[in-house]
XYZ file of C-alpha atoms in Angstrom:
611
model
C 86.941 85.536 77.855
C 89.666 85.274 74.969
C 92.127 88.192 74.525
C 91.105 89.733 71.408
C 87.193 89.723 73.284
C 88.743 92.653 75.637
C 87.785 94.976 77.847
C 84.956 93.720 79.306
C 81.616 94.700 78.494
C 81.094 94.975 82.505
C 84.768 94.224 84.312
C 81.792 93.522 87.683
C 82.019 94.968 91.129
C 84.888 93.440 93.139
C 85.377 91.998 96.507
C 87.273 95.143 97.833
C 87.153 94.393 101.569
C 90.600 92.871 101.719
C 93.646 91.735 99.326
C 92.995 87.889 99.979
C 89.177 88.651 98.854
C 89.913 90.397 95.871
C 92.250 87.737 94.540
C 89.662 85.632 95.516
C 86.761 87.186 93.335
C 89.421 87.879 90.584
C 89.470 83.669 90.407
C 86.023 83.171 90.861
C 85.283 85.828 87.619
C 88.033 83.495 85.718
C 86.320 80.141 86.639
C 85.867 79.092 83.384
C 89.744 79.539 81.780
C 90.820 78.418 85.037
C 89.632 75.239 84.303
C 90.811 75.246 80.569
C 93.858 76.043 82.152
C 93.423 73.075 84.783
C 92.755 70.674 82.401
C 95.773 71.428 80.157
C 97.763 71.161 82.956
C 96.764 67.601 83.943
C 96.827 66.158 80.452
C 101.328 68.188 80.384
C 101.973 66.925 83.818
C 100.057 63.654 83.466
C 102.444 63.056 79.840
C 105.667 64.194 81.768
C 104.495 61.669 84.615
C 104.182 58.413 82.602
C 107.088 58.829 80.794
C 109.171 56.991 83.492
C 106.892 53.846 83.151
C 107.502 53.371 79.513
C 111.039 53.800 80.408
C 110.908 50.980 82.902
C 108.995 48.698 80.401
C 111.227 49.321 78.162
C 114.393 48.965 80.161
C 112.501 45.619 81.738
C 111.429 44.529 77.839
C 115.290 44.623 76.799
C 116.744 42.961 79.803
C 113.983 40.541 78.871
C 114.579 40.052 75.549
C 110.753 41.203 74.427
C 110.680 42.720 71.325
C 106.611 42.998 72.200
C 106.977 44.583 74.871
C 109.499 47.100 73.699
C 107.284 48.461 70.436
C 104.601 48.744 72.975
C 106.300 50.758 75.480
C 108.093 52.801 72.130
C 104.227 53.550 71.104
C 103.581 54.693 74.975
C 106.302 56.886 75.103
C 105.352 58.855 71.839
C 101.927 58.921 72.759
C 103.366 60.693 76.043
C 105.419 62.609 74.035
C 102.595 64.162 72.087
C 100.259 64.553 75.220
C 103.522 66.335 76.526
C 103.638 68.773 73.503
C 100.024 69.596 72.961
C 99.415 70.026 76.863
C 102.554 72.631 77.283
C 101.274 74.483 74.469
C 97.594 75.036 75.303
C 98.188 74.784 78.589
C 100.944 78.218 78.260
C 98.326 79.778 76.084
C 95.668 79.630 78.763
C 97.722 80.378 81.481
C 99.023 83.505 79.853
C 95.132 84.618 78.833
C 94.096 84.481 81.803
C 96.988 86.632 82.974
C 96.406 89.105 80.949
C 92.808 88.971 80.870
C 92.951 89.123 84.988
C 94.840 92.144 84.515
C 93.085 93.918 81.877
C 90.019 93.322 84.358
C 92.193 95.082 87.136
C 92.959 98.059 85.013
C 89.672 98.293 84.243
C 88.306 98.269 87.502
C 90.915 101.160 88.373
C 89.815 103.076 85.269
C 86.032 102.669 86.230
C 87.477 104.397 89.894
C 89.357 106.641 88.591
C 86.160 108.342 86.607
C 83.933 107.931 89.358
C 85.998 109.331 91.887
C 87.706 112.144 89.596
C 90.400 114.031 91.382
C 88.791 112.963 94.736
C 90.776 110.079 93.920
C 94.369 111.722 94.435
C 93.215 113.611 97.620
C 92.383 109.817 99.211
C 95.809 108.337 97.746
C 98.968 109.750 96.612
C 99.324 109.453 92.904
C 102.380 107.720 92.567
C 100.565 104.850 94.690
C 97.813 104.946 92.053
C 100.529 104.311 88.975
C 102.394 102.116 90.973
C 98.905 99.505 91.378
C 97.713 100.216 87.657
C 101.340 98.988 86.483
C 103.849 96.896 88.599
C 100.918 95.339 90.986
C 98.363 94.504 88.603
C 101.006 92.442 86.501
C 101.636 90.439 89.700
C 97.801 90.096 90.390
C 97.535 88.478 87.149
C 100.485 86.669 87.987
C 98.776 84.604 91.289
C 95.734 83.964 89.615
C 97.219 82.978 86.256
C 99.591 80.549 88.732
C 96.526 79.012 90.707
C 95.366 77.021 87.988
C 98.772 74.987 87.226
C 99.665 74.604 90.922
C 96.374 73.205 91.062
C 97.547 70.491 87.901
C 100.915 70.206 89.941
C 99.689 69.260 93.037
C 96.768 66.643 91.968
C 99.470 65.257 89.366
C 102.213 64.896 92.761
C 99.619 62.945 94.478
C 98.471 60.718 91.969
C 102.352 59.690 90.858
C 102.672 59.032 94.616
C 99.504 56.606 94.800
C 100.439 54.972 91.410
C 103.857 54.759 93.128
C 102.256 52.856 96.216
C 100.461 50.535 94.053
C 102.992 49.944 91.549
C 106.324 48.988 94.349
C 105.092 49.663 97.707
C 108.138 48.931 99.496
C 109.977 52.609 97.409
C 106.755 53.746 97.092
C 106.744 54.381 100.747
C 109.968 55.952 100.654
C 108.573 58.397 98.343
C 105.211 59.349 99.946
C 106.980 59.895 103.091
C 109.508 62.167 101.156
C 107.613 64.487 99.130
C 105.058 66.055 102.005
C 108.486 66.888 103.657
C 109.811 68.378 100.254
C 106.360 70.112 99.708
C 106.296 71.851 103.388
C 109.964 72.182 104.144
C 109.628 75.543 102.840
C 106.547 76.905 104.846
C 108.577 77.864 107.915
C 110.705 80.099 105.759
C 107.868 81.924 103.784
C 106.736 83.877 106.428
C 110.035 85.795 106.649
C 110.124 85.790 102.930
C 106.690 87.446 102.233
C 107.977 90.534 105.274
C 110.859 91.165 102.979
C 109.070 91.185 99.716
C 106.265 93.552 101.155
C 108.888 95.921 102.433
C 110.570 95.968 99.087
C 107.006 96.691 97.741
C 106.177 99.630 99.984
C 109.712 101.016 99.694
C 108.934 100.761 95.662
C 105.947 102.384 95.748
C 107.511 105.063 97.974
C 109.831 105.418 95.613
C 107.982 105.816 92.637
C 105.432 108.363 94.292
C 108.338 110.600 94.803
C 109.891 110.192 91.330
C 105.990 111.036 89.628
C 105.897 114.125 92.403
C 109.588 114.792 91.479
C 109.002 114.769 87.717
C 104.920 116.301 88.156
C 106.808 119.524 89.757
C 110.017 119.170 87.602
C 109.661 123.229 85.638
C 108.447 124.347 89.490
C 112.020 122.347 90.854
C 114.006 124.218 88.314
C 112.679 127.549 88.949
C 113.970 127.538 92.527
C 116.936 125.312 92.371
C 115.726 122.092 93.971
C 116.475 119.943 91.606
C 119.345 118.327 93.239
C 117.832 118.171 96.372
C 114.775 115.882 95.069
C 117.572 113.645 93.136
C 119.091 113.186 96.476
C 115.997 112.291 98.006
C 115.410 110.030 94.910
C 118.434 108.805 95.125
C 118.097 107.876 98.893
C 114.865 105.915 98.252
C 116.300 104.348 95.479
C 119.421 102.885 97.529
C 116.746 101.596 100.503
C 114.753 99.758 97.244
C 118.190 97.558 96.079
C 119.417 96.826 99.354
C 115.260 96.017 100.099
C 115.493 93.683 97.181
C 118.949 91.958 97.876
C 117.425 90.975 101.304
C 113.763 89.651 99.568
C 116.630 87.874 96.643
C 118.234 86.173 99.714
C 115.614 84.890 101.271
C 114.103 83.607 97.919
C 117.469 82.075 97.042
C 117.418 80.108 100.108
C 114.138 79.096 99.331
C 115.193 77.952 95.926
C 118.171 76.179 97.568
C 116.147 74.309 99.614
C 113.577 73.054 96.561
C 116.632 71.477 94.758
C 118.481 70.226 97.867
C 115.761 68.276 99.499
C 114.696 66.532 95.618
C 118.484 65.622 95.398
C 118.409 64.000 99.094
C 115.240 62.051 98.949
C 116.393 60.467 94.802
C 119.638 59.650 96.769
C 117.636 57.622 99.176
C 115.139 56.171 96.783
C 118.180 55.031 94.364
C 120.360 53.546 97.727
C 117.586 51.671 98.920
C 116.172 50.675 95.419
C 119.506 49.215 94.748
C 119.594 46.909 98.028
C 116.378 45.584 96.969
C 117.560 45.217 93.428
C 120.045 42.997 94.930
C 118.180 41.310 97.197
C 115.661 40.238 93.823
C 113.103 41.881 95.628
C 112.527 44.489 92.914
C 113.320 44.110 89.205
C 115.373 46.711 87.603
C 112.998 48.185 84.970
C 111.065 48.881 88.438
C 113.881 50.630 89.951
C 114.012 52.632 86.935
C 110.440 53.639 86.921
C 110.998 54.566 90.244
C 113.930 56.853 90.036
C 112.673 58.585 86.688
C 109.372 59.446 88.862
C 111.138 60.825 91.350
C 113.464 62.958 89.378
C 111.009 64.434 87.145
C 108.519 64.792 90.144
C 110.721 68.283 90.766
C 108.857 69.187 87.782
C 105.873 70.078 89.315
C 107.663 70.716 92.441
C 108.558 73.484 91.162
C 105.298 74.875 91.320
C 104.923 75.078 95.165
C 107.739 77.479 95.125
C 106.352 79.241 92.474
C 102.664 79.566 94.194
C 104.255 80.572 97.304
C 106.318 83.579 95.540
C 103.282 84.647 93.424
C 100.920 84.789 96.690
C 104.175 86.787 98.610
C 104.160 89.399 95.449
C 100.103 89.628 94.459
C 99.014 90.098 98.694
C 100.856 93.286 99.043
C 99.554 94.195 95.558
C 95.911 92.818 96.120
C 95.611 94.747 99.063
C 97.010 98.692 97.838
C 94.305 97.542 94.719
C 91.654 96.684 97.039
C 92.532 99.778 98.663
C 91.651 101.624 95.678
C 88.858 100.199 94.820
C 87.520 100.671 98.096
C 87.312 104.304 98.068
C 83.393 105.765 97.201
C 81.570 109.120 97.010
C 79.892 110.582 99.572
C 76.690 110.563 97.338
C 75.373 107.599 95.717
C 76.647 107.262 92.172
C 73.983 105.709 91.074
C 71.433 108.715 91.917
C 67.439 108.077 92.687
C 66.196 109.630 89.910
C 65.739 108.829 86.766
C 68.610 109.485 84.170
C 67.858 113.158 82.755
C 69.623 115.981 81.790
C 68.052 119.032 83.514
C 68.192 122.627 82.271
C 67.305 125.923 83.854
C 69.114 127.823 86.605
C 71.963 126.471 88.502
C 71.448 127.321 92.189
C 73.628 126.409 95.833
C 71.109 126.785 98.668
C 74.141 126.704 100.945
C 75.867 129.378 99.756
C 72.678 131.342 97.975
C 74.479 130.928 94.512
C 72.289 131.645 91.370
C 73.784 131.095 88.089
C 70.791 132.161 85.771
C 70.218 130.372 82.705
C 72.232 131.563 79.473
C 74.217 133.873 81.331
C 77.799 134.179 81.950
C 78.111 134.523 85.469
C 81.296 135.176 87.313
C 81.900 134.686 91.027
C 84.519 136.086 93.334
C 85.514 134.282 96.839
C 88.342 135.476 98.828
C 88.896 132.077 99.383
C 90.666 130.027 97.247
C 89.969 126.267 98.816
C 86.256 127.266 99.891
C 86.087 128.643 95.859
C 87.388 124.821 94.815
C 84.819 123.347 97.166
C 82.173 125.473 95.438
C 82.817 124.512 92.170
C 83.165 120.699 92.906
C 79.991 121.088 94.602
C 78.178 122.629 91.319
C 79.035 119.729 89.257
C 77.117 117.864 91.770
C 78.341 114.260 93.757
C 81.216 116.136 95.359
C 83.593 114.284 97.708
C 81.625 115.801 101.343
C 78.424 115.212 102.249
C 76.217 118.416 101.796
C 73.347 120.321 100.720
C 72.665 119.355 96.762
C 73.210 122.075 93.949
C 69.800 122.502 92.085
C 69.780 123.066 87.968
C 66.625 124.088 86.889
C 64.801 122.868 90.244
C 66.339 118.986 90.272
C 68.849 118.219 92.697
C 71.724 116.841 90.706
C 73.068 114.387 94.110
C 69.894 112.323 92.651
C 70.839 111.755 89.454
C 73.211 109.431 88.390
C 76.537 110.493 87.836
C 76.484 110.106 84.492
C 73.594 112.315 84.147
C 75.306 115.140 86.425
C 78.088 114.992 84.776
C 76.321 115.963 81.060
C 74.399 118.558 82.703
C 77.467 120.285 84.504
C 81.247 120.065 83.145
C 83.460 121.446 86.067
C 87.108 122.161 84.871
C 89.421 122.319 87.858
C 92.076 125.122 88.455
C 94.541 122.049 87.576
C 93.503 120.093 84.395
C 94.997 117.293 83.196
C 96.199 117.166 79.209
C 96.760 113.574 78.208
C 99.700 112.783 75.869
C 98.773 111.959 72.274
C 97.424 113.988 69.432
C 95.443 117.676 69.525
C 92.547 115.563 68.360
C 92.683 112.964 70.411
C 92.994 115.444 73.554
C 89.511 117.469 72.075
C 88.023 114.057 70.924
C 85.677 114.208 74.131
C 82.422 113.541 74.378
C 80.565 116.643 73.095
C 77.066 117.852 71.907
C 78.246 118.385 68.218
C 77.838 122.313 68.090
C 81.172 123.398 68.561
C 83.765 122.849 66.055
C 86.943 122.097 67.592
C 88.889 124.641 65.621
C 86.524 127.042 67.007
C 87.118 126.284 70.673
C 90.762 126.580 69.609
C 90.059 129.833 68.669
C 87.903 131.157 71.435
C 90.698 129.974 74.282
C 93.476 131.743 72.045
C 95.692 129.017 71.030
C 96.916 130.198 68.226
C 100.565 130.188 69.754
C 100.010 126.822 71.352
C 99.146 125.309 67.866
C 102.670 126.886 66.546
C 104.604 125.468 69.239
C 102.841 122.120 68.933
C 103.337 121.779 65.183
C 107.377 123.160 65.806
C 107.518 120.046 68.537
C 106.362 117.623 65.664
C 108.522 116.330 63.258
C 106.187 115.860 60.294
C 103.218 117.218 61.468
C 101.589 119.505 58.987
C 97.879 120.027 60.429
C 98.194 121.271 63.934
C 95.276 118.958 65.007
C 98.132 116.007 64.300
C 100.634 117.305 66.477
C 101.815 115.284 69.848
C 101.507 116.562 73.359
C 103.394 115.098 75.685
C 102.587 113.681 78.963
C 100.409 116.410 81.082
C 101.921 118.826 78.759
C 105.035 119.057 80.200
C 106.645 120.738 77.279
C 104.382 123.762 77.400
C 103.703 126.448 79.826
C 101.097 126.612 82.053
C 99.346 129.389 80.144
C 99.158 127.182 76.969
C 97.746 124.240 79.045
C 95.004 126.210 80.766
C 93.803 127.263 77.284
C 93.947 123.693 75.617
C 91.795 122.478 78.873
C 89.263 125.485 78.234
C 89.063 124.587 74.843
C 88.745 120.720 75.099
C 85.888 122.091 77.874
C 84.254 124.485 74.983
C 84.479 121.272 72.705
C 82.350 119.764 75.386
C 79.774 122.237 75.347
C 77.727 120.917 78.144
C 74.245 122.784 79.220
C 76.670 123.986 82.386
C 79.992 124.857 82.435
C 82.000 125.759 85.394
C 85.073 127.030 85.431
C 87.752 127.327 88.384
C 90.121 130.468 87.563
C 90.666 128.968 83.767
C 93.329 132.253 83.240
C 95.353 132.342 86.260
C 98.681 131.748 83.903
C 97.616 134.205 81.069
C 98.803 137.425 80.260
C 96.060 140.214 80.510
C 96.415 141.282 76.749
C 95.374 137.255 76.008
C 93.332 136.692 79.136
C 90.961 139.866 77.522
C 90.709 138.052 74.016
C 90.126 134.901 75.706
C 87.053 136.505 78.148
C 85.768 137.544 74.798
C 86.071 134.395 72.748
C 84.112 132.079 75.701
C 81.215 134.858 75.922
C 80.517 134.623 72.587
C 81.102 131.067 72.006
C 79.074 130.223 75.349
C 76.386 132.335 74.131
C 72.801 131.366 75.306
C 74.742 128.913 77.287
C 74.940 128.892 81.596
C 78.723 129.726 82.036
C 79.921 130.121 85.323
C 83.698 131.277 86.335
C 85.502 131.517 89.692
C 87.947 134.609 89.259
C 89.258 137.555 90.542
C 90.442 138.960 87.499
C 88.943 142.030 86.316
C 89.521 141.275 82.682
C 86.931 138.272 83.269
C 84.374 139.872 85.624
C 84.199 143.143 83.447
C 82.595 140.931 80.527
C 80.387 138.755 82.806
C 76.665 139.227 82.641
C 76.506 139.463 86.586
C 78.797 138.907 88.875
C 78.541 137.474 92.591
C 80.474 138.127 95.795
C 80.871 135.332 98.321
C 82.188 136.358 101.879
C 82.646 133.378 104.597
C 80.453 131.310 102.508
C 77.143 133.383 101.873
C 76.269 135.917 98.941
C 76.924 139.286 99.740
C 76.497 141.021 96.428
C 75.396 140.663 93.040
C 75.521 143.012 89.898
C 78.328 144.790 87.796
C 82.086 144.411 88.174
C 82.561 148.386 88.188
C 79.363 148.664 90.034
C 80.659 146.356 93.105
C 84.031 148.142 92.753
C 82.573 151.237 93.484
C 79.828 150.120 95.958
C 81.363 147.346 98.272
C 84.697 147.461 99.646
C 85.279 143.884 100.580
C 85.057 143.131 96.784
C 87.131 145.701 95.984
C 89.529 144.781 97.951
C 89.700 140.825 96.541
C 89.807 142.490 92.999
C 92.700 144.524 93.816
C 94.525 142.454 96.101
C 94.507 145.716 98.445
C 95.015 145.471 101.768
C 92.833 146.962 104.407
C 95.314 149.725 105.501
C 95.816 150.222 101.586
C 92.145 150.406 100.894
C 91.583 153.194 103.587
C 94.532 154.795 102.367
C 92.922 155.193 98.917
C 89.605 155.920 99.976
C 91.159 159.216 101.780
C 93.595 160.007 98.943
C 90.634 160.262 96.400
C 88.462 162.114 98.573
C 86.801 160.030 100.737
C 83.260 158.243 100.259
C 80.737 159.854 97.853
C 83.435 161.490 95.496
C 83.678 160.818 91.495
C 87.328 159.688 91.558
C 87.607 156.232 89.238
C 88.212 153.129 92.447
C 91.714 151.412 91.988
C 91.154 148.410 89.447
C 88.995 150.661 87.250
C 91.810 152.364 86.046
C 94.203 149.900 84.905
C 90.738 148.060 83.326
C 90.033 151.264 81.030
C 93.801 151.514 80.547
C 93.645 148.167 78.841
C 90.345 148.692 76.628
C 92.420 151.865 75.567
C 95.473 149.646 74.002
C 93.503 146.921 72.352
C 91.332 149.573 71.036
C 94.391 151.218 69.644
C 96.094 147.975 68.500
């Protein structure tokens, strides 16, 4: 896999049982550019490594006057010189490809997740822990596996300089093989402390950064009631505990470090001390002792890499394991369904709850219950996060078909959508079904003041569909983001549409105009909306009332107002005490008097008729 091949057609389905495992399977997917990358290395390291014997030949050719001897160990060294160049350079180009490409297959792995799991996802792991793994820890995955491959080169090229070493003078040879195991594992009793430090710095960091995406997620909320200062101070606190986190990790890495050049440095001290005794002694010649000491002192070369290895397996474990983590996580139903991929029409119907949305009708349901109304409406789009009794749409039980399937049959907006920054039409480029025109979705969800803030936001953006919205919409209010969600959803236009209190944040003059606009843009179409609004319910074909789980009612809004108290008194927000209270001030049961909620409904009708 080259870079310019990404993303993958199928990124696979990973080893998520543990952190070592997945960094295993990550290698395993990359076998074939980490053996590019392996041979690269060998031919760099194996250059850098000879270059010391055509320095002895030559240094032995001009003490012995050779002239031969010397061209031929000039030619050597050039031909070393160009192994040298051209293994560095392909051997950095597939190192860094299969970084990125071991990321990129990380990222998409998390994507694939994310839209499986939806926004069970966030409920199972805080959502700063989810940025901090697609970002900082899948750099440092790619980092480990990218560094496998040239460790790999390092090590094999270590252990054949030391056998060519042995062979070539035995007597400093020795002196070297003994050395370098000693400079190889002289660091293993310290990484043990080192990788503690570096995975507390990690979990403080991703503590940190889960309160600064709550911190700025809630920012207008934080505003509203003062508490800004106290989340910087919070923020501010975490940060500190990261630093000093990271001076201790630094230390300890330092040490480390100091230890990689301090040990080289003893052992050529050694090799040059005894090399000269034996110089002296004529039991060496001195283009040997030179071969010898160049070996040695650009053996911390590839030295190097140990350390390296052993701070990219500290940094990716930590990181491995929060993405395994992730990646872990399923459905309660099977994603992959036992039917057949279809996409079913007819009535949408919850056996649990005795929920019938007919087909081609707007159909609004009240539940006193906020969380149990959420439930519901997760549980209509069908594979919801519990186990349960499956939602039926026109007699198939969408828990059996695939999720892609359910999904195209039933589009559930949430009562907390998500915009994505970028462009109007990027954020409505969704797949749709091609009937409705994005302008006209626009229109239905009343954006018409959303599209003149946008375009005022803008510099230079002339057609509203080319204006910017930034990240979650953070620059508009949470009335102007409901109705961009409701119309990307319209866009969508799916046989089912469910939506979860889509004008809590509206006004009623615009929540009225917006009733109207999805009615007759979902038209022939099975709509079905949680609310308690009467704006909403008084333009529904029927509505439903759910009490502790189980249908109680169906028909009319001003038909249940009138006829069932307990819906009444979820419409109105009344109280018990208040309800009674009313009841006796307009005359008790069985008398004409208009039912609180009526009033203020025909009030309404009365000004936009007027206006």
């Amino acid at each position: 896999m080259q870079i310019h091949d990404l993303p993958y057609p199928d990124p696979g389905v990973p080893d998520a049982r543990s952190g070592p495992r997945f960094l295993w399977w990550l290698f395993r997917n990359q076998l074939g550019g980490q053996l590019k990358s392996l041979a690269w290395g060998l031919l760099h390291f194996a250059s850098v490594a000879s270059l010391p014997f055509c320095v002895g030949v030559a240094v032995q050719a001009a003490v012995d006057r050779s002239g031969g001897r010397l061209a031929l160990a000039g030619g050597l060294m050039a031909l070393a010189c160009v192994g040298n160049a051209v293994g560095d350079t392909f051997l950095h180009r597939s190192a860094v490809t299969n970084w990125i490409t071991a990321a990129a297959r990380v990222q998409q792995l998390l994507g694939r997740k994310a839209a499986v799991l939806g926004s069970v996802l966030t409920r199972r792991v805080a959502a700063g822990e989810v940025v901090a793994v697609s970002t900082g820890d899948v750099e440092k995955i790619g980092w480990f596996v990218e560094a496998l491959s040239r460790f790999t080169a390092a090590a094999v090229t270590v252990v054949a300089v030391t056998v060519g070493l042995l062979v070539y003078q035995p007597a400093l040879g020795v002196v070297v093989a003994a050395g370098l195991p000693v400079l190889a594992l002289a660091v293993l009793p310290l990484l043990p402390k080192a990788t503690r430090r570096a995975d507390v710095q990690r979990e403080k960091a991703g503590r940190a950064t889960e309160l600064a995406s709550d911190t700025v997620a809630g920012l207008r909320v934080l505003r509203g009631i003062g508490g800004e200062d106290l989340f910087l101070d919070r923020y501010r606190r975490a940060s500190q505990e990261v630093r000093h986190a990271a001076v201790r990790s630094a230390r300890m890495w330092s040490l480390i470090a100091a230890v990689q050049v301090l040990l080289p440095g003893l052992l050529l001290i050694t090799v040059v001390w005894y090399g000269v005794h034996l110089a002296r002694d004529g039991r060496i010649t001195v283009g040997e002792l030179v071969t010898v000491y160049s070996s040695v002192m650009l053996l911390t070369y590839p030295l190097r890499h140990f350390e390296e290895i052993a701070m990219a397996y500290s940094f990716s474990r930590p990181s491995a394991r929060r993405a395994a983590r992730v990646l872990s996580l399923e459905r309660a139903t099977d994603t992959a369904g036992t039917r057949a991929a279809e996409t079913p029409a007819g009535d949408l119907y919850d056996p649990e709850t005795g929920l019938c949305a007919p087909s081609g009708l707007l159909t609004a349901v009240v539940c006193g219950d906020p969380d149990a109304a959420g439930r519901l409406a997760e549980r209509l789009g069908g594979h919801a996060a519990q186990e349960g009794t499956s939602v039926l749409l026109g007699g198939v039980p969408l828990d059996e078909l695939p999720l892609d399937s359910a999904r195209t049959a039933v589009l559930v907006q949430d009562k907390d959508p998500v915009l994505l920054s970028g462009t109007l039409r990027e954020l409505l480029d969704v797949p749709a079904s091609g009937a409705v025109d994005p302008r006209a979705a626009l229109e239905a969800a009343q954006c018409q003041d959303v599209l003149a803030a946008l375009v005022q936001g803008s510099l230079g953006a002339e057609d509203p569909m080319d204006a910017r919205i930034t990240e979650r919409g953070r620059s508009l209010s949470g009335g102007q983001r409901q109705r961009l969600a409701l119309a990307r959803s319209l866009v969508t236009d799916p046989e089912v549409l469910v939506l979860d209190e889509p004008t809590s944040a509206v006004d009623s003059h615009t929540e009225a105009r917006v009733a109207q606009g999805v009615r007759g843009l979902r038209s022939g179409r099975t709509t079905v909306v949680f609310t308690s609004s009467p704006l909403l319910l008084d333009r529904a074909d029927r509505v439903v009332f759910l009490h502790e789980g189980t249908v109680v009612a169906v028909g009319g809004h001003r038909e249940l107002v009138r006829a069932e108290p307990r819906y009444r008194a979820v419409v109105t927000r009344e109280t018990e005490e208040e309800t009674a209270s009313a009841a006796g001030l307009r005359g008790g049961p069985g008398t004409d008097m208009v039912p609180h909620g009526l009033e203020e409904l025909e009030e309404l009708e009365e000004i936009e008729e007027t206006a």
